[in-house]
Short mmCIF file of C-alpha atoms and ligand atoms in Angstrom, two decimals:
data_model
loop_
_atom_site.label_atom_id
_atom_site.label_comp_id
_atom_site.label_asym_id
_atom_site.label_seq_id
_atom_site.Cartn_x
_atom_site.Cartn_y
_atom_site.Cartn_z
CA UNK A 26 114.52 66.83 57.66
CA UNK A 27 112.51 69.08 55.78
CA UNK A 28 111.31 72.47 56.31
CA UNK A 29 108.49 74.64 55.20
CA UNK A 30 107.85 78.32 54.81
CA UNK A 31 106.69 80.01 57.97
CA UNK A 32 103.22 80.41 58.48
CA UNK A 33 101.77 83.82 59.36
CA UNK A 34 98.51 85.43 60.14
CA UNK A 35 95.00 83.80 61.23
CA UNK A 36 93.62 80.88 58.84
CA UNK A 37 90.10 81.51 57.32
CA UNK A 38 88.88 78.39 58.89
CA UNK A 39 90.10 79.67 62.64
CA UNK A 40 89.28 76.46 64.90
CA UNK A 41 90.81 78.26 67.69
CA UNK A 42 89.25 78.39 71.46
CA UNK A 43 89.60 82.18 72.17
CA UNK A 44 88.27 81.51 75.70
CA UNK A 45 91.27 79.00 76.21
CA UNK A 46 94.21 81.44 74.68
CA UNK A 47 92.44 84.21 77.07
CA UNK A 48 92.78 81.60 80.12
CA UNK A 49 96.60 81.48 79.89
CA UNK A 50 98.22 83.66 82.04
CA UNK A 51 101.32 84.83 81.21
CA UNK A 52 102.18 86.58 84.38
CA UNK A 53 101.36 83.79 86.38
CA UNK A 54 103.38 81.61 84.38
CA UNK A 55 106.61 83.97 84.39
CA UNK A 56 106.38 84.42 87.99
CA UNK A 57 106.27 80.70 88.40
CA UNK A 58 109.43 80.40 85.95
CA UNK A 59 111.50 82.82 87.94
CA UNK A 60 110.46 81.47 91.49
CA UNK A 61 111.82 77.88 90.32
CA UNK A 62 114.74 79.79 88.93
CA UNK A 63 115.79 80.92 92.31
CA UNK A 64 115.78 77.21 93.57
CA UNK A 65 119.61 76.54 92.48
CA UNK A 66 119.81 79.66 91.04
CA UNK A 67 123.18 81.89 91.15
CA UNK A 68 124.78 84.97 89.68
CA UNK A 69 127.46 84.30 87.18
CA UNK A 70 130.65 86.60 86.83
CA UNK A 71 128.99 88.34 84.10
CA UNK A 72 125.72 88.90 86.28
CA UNK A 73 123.60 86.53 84.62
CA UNK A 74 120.80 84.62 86.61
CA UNK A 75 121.68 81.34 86.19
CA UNK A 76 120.53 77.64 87.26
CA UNK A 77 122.48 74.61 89.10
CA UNK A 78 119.92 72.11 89.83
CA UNK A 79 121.39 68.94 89.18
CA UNK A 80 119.03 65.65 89.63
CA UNK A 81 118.23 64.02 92.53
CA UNK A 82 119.26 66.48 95.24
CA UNK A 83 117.92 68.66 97.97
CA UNK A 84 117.17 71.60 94.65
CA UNK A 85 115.86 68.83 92.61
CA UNK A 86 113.22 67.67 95.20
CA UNK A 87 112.41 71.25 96.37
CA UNK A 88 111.33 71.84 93.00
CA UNK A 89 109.64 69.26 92.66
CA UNK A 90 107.83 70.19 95.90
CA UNK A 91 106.20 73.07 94.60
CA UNK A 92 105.05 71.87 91.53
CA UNK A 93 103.42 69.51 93.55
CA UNK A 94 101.81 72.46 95.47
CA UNK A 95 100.70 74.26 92.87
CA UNK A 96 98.97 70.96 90.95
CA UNK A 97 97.63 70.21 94.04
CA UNK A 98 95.99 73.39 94.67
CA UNK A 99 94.25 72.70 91.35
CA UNK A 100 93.51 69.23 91.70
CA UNK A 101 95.96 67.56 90.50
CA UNK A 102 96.82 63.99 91.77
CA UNK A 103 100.54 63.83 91.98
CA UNK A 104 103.00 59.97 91.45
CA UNK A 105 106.14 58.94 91.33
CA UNK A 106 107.97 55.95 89.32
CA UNK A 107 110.83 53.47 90.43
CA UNK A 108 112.82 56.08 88.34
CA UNK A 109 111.46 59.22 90.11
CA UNK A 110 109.65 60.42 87.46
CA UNK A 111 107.53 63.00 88.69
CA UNK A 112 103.48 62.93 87.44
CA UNK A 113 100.57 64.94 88.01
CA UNK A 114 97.20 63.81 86.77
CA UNK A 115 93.93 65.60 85.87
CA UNK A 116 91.36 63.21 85.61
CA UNK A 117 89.35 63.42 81.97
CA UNK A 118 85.45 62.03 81.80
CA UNK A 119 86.54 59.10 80.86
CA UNK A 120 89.15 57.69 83.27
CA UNK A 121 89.94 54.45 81.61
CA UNK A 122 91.01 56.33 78.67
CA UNK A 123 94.62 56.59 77.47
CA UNK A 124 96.06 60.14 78.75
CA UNK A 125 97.60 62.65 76.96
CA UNK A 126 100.83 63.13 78.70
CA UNK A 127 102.87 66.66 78.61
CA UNK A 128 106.21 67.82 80.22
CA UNK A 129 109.51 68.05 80.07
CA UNK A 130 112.59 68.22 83.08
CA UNK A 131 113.15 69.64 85.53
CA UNK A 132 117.22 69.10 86.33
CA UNK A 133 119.77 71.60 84.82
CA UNK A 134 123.18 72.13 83.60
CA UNK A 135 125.92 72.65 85.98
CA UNK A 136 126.29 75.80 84.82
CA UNK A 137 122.81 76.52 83.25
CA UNK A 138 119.98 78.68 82.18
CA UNK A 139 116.33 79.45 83.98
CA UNK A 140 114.00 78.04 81.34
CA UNK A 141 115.68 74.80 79.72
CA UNK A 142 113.39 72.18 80.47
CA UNK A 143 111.61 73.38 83.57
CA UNK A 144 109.51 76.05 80.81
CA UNK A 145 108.03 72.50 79.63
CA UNK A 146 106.78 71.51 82.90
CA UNK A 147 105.55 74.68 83.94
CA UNK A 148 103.73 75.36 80.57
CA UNK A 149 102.26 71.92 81.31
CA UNK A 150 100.43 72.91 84.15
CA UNK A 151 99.45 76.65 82.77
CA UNK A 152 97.94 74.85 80.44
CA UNK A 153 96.39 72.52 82.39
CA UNK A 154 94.89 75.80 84.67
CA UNK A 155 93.99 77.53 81.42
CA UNK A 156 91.54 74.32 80.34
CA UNK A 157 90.27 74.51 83.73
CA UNK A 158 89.74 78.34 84.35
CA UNK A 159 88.22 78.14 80.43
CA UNK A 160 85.39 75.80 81.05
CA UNK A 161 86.87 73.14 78.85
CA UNK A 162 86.40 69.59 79.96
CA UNK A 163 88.57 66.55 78.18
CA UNK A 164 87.25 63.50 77.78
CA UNK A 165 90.77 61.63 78.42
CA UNK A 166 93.01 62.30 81.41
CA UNK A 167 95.69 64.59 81.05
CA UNK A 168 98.99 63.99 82.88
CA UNK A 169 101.80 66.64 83.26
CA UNK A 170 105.27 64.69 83.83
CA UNK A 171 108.72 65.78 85.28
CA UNK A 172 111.50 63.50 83.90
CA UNK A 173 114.31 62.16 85.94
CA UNK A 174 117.91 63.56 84.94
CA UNK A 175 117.19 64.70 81.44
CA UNK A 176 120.28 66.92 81.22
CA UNK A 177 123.09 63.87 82.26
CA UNK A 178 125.23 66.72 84.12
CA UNK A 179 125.49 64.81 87.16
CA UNK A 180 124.69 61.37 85.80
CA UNK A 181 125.78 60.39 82.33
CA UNK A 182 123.74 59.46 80.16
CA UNK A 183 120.82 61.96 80.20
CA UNK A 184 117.04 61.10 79.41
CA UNK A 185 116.83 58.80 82.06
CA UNK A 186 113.73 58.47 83.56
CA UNK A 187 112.13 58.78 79.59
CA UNK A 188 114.11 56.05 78.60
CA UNK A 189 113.35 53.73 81.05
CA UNK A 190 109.43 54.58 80.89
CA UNK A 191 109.40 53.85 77.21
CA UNK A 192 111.33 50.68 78.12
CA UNK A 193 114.44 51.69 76.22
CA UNK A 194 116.57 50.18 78.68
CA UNK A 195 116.23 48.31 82.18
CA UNK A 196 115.41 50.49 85.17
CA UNK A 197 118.80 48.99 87.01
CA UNK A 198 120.76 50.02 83.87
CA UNK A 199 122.46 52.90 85.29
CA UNK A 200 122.47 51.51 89.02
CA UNK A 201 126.34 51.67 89.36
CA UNK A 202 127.25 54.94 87.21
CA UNK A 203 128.49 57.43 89.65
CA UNK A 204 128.51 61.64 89.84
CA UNK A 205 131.88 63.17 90.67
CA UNK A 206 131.51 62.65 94.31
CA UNK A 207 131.48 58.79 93.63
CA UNK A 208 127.86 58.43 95.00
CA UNK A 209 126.29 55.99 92.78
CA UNK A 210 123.26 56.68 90.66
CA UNK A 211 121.26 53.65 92.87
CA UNK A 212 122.50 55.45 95.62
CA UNK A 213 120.78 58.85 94.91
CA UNK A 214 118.01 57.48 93.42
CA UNK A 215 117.41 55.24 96.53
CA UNK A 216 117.48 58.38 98.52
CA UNK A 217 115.11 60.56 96.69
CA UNK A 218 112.61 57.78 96.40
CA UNK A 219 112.66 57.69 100.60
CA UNK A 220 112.57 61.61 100.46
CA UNK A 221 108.87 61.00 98.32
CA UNK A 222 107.94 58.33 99.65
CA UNK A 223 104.63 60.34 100.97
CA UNK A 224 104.05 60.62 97.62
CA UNK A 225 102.00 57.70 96.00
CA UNK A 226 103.53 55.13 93.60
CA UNK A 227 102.97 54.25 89.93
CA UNK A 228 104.19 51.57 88.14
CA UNK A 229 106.99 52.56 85.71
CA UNK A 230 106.24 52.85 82.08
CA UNK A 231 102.45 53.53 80.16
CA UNK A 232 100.81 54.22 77.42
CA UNK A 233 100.10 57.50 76.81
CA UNK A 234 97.30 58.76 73.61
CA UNK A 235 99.80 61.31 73.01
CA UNK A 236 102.92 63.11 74.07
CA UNK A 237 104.13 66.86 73.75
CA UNK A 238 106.20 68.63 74.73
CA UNK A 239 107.10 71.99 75.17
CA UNK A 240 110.42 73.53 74.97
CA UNK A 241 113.06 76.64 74.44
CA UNK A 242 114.78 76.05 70.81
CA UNK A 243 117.99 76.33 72.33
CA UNK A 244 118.94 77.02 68.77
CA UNK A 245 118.45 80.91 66.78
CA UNK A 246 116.42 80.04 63.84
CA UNK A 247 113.35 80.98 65.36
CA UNK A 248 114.40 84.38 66.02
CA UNK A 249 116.52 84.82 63.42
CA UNK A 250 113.45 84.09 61.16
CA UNK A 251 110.71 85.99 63.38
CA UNK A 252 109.15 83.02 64.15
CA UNK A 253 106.63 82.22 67.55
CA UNK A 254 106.90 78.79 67.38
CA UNK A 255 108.63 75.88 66.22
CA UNK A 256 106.45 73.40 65.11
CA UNK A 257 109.11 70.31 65.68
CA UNK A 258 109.39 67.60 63.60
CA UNK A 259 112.24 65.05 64.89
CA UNK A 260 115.11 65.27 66.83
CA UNK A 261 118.65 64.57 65.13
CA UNK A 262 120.51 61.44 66.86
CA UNK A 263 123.40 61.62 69.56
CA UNK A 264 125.96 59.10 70.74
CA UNK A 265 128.12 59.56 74.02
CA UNK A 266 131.77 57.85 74.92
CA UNK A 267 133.60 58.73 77.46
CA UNK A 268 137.79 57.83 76.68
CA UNK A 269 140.16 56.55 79.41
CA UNK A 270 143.85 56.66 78.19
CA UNK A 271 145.99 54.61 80.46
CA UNK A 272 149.81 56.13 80.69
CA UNK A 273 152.26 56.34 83.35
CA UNK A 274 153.26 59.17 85.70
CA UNK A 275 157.10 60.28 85.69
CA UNK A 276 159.32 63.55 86.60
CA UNK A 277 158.09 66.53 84.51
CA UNK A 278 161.72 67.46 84.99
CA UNK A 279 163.85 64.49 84.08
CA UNK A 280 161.79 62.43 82.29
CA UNK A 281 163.14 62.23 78.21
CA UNK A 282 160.55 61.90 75.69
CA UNK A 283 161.22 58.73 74.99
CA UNK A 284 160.36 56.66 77.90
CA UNK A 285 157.29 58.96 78.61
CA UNK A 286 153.84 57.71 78.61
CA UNK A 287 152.07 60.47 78.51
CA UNK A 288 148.49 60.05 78.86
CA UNK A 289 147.65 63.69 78.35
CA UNK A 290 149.61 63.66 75.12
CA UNK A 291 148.00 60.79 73.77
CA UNK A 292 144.57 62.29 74.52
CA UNK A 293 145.56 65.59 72.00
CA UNK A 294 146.60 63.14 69.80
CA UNK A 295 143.08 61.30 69.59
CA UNK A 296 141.22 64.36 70.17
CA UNK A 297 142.98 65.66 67.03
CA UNK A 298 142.09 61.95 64.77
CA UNK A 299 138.63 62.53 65.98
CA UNK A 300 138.24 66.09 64.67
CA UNK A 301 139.48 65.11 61.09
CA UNK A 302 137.14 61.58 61.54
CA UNK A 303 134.69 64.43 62.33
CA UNK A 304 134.92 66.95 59.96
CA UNK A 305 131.96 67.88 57.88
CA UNK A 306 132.30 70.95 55.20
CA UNK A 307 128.02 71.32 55.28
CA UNK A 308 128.02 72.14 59.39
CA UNK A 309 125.66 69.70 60.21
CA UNK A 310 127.99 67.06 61.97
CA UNK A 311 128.19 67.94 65.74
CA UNK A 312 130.88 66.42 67.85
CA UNK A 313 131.73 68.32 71.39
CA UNK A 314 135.02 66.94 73.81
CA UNK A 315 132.88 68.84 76.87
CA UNK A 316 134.74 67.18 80.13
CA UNK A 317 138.42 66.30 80.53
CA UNK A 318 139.75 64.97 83.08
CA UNK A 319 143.42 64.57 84.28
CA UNK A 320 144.92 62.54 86.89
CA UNK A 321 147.13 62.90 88.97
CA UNK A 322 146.49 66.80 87.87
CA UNK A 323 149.89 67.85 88.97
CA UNK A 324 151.71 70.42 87.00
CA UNK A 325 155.38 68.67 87.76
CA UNK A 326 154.09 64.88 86.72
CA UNK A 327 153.34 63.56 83.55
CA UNK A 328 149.56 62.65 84.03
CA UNK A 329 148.78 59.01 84.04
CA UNK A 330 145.23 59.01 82.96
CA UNK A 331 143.19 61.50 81.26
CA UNK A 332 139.56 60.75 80.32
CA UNK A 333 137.44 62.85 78.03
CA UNK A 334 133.99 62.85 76.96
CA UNK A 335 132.51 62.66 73.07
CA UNK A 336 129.03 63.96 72.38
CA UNK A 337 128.00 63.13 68.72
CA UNK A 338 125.26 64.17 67.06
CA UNK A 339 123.66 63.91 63.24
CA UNK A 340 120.30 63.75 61.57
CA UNK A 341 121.19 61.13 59.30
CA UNK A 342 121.52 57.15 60.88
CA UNK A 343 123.94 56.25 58.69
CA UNK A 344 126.28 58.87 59.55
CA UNK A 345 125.70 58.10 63.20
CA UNK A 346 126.60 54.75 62.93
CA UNK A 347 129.66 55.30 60.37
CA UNK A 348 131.60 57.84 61.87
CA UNK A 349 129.88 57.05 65.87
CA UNK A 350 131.68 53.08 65.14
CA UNK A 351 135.07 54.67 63.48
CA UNK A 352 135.63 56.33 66.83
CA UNK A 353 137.28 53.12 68.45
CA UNK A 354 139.44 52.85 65.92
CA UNK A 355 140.62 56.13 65.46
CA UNK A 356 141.41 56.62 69.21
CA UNK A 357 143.53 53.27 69.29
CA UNK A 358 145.09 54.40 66.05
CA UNK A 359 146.18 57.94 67.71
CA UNK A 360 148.11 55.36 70.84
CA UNK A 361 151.46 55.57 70.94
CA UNK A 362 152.78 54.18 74.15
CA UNK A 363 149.28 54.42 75.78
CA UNK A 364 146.47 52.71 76.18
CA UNK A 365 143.13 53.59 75.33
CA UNK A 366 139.58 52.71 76.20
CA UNK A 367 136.35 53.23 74.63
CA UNK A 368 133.02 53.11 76.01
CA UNK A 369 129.82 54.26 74.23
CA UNK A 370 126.85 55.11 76.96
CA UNK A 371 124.97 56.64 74.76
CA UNK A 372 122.89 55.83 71.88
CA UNK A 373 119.94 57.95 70.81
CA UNK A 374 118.94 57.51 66.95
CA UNK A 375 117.63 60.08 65.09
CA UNK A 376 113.53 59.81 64.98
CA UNK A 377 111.02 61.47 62.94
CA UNK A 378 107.76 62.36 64.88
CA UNK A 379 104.88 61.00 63.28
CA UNK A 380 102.36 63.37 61.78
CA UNK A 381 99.49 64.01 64.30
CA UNK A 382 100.77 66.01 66.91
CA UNK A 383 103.32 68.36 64.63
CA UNK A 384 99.76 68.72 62.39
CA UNK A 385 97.56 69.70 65.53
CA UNK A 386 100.46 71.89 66.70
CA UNK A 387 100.34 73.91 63.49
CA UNK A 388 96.65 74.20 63.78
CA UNK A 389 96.81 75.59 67.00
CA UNK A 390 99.44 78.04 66.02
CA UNK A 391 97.94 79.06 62.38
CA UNK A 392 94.34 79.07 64.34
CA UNK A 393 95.95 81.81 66.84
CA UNK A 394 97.84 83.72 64.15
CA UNK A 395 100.96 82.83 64.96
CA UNK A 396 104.65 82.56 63.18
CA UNK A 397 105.45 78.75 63.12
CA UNK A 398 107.68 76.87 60.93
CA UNK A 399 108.71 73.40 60.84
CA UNK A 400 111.85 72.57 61.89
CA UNK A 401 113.87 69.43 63.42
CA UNK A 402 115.28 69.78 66.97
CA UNK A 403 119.36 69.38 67.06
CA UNK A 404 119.25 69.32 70.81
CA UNK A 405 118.08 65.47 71.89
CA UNK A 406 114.63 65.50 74.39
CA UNK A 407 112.93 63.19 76.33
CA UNK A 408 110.11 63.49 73.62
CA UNK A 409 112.76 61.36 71.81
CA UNK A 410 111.83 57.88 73.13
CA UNK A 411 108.38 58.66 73.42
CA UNK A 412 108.21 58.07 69.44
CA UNK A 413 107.56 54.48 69.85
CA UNK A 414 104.79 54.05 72.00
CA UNK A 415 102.48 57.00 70.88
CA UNK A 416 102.06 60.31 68.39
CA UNK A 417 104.66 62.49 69.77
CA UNK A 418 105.44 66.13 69.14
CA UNK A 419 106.98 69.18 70.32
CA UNK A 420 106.54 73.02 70.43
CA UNK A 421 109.51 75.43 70.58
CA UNK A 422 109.41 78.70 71.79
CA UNK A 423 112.62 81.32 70.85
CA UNK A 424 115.21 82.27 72.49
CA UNK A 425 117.43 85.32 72.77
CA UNK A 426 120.42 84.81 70.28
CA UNK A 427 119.76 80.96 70.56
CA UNK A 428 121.86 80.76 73.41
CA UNK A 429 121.41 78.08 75.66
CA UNK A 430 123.48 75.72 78.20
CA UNK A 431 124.52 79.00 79.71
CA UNK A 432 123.12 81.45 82.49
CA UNK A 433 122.76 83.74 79.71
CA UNK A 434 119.66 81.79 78.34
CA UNK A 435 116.48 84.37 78.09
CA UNK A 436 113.55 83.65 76.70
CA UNK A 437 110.75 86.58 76.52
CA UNK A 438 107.67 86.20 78.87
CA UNK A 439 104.73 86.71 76.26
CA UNK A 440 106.98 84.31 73.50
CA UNK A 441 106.47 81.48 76.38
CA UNK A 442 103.12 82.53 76.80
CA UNK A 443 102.30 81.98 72.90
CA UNK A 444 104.47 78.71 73.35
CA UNK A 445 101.74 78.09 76.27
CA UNK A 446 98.51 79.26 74.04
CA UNK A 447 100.00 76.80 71.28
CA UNK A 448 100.26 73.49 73.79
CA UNK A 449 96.57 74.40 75.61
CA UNK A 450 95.01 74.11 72.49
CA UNK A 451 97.08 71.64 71.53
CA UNK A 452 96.37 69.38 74.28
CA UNK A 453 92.48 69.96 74.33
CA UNK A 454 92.13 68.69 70.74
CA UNK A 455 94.11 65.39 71.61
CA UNK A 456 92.73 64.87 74.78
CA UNK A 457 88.83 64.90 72.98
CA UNK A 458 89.91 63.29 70.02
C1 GLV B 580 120.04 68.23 75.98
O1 GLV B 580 120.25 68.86 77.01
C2 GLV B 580 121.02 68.11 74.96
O2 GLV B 580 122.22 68.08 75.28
O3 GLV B 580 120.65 68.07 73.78
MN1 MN B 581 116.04 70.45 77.97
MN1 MN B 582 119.54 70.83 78.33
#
């Protein structure tokens, strides 16, 4: 996807709304970041602040519960979907209008950082605040959402809630997928849905005028390059598979080589196919094993079963559906006396945004004299099935040393802030238009 030149200093036709950039509170908006951090939050070994929040659970819903609170207390009108998808709604002039919608998730990784996601959501509502506190009236509704289990880390596959809204698949598709604890996904979803059910209901899916989101790179080009913001034009495509090889268990003692089954062999052996189906000299491929399991899992048998996970990623379509189809193969290929099974649950093509959010996000960010440079995003976001039913776009913030997925993440309070300045004014010039 291509890139251009960052941008840098304050345009001689400045459209910006100073009053607007003024109303955006940066403390207010980094003291809400690190109160939601503490809701899951724990120390890792290295004494980073880090996030566990998985979806649908007691953390999820708490979090939830004050974002609630705090929309409330500016008068927002907060719903819920048959996939928990969490909205809060501030009424334009003209009701009947189609809303601008903004947000992002708030689940995390198992092990995970303070501002993945949740910095969308919350910079949703400061901006929401700022239009408020500045005076500014919309003439179209604007409606801050919380997607249901973006990050798949306790349900596979992630993005949900977005997918279902944008009718992608089914909303029963994932009924029977189950976490680790072998509650099913229609079981936790059941739950949570009773847990709001104070809460009023919407009907799953819309039509929103526009989406954007905002969003940590997760990536270090924007610091690397000195950059504010990232004015984002697609997002690169990902496939998931998980990979059951079927062996058989014997002495880890006695057993020869030949009459072994080893399903933990077998999986190297794959693993090891896959990297060379994989390989890519230009470092733009992406292909992750991230979760292997191993049963029985003791050290004295010769594991039956072992199951791993493929995440698969490129830019191009027609290197995600070459090498994403190849994997079958290559996997039965690597069989020797096991058995192998192959399931894709995952299949996001790459998209390009079309050009009227990206273009108003640049004018915000050239009208406020920002950094910004185009870029694509390689992480995949719920923005990402939002292409087909409206203008969609996103705004990335940096982050330290592009580090992400970790407790380590850190992003600095006044770059979210600018992040913040850059969606307000986004937001007020689709929501009149
Ligand atoms: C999102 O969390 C991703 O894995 O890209
Ligand atoms: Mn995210
Ligand atoms: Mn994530």
């Amino acid at each position: 996807m291509p890139d251009t030149p960052a941008l840098a200093g304050l345009a001689p036709d400045f459209v910006g709304a100073p009053n607007l950039v003024g109303a955006v509170d940066e403390a207010r908006q980094w003291a809400r970041l690190m109160d939601l951090a503490e809701i899951g939050g724990f120390t890792d070994p290295a004494g980073h602040r880090g996030v566990n929040r998985a979806c649908l659970t007691p953390l999820d819903r708490a979090a939830r519960r004050k974002l609630i609170a705090w929309g409330e207390a500016i008068g927002l009108k907060p719903s819920v979907d048959a996939l928990g998808n969490l909205f809060l709604r501030a009424e334009g002039e003209d009701a009947k209008a189609a809303p601008v919608l903004t947000g992002s998730h708030m689940d995390s990784q198992p092990n995970g950082g303070r501002f993945d996601g949740i910095y969308g959501v919350i910079a949703g509502l400061e901006a929401i605040e700022a239009l408020r506190e500045a005076g500014i009236r919309t003439r179209r509704p604007i409606e801050l959402v919380a997607w249901t289990n973006e990050e798949g880390g306790r349900f596979a596959p992630g993005c949900m809630g977005s997918m279902a809204y944008a009718g992608f698949a089914p909303a029963d598709t994932w009924d029977t997928i189950t976490d680790k604890d072998g509650i099913t996904w229609a079981q936790a979803l059941a739950e949570h849905l009773q847990a709001e059910r104070d809460i009023p209901v919407r009907a799953l899916g819309g039509k929103p005028f526009a989406y954007v989101e905002a969003h940590i790179e997760q990536g270090p080009r924007l610091e690397a390059e000195d950059c504010d913001i990232g004015i984002v034009t697609g997002i690169q495509g990902s496939r998931w598979y998980v990979v059951e090889i079927g062996g058989k268990t014997d002495h880890a003692g006695t057993t020869p080589l030949a009459l072994r089954r080893d399903a933990v062999q077998e999986m190297l052996r794959a693993i090891t196919a896959l990297n060379t189906l994989m390989h890519d000299p230009k470092d733009v491929l992406r292909f992750t094993v991230g979760r292997v399991e191993v049963l029985p899992g003791s050290s004295n048998t010769v594991a039956d079963t072992a199951r791993f996970t493929i995440d698969f990623r490129h830019p191009d379509n027609a290197v995600l559906q070459a090498r994403g189809n190849a994997i079958t193969g290559v996997v039965q290929a690597a069989m020797r006396g096991c058995t192998a099974n192959v399931t894709e649950r995952f299949h996001a093509v790459p998209v390009q945004f079309q050009p009227e959010v990206p273009d108003a996000v640049e004018r915000a960010a050239r009208a406020q004299g920002l950094r910004a440079l185009r870029m694509a995003s390689g992480a995949f976001h719920d923005a990402q099935f939002m292409v087909p039913l409206c203008p969609t776009g996103m705004i990335f913030t940096p982050c330290r040393a592009g580090v992400s997925h970790h407790p380590s993440e850190h992003a600095e309070p006044g770059h979210l802030a600018a992040g913040t300045r850059v969606l307000a004014q986004t937001i007020a010039e689709l929501a009149n238009s």
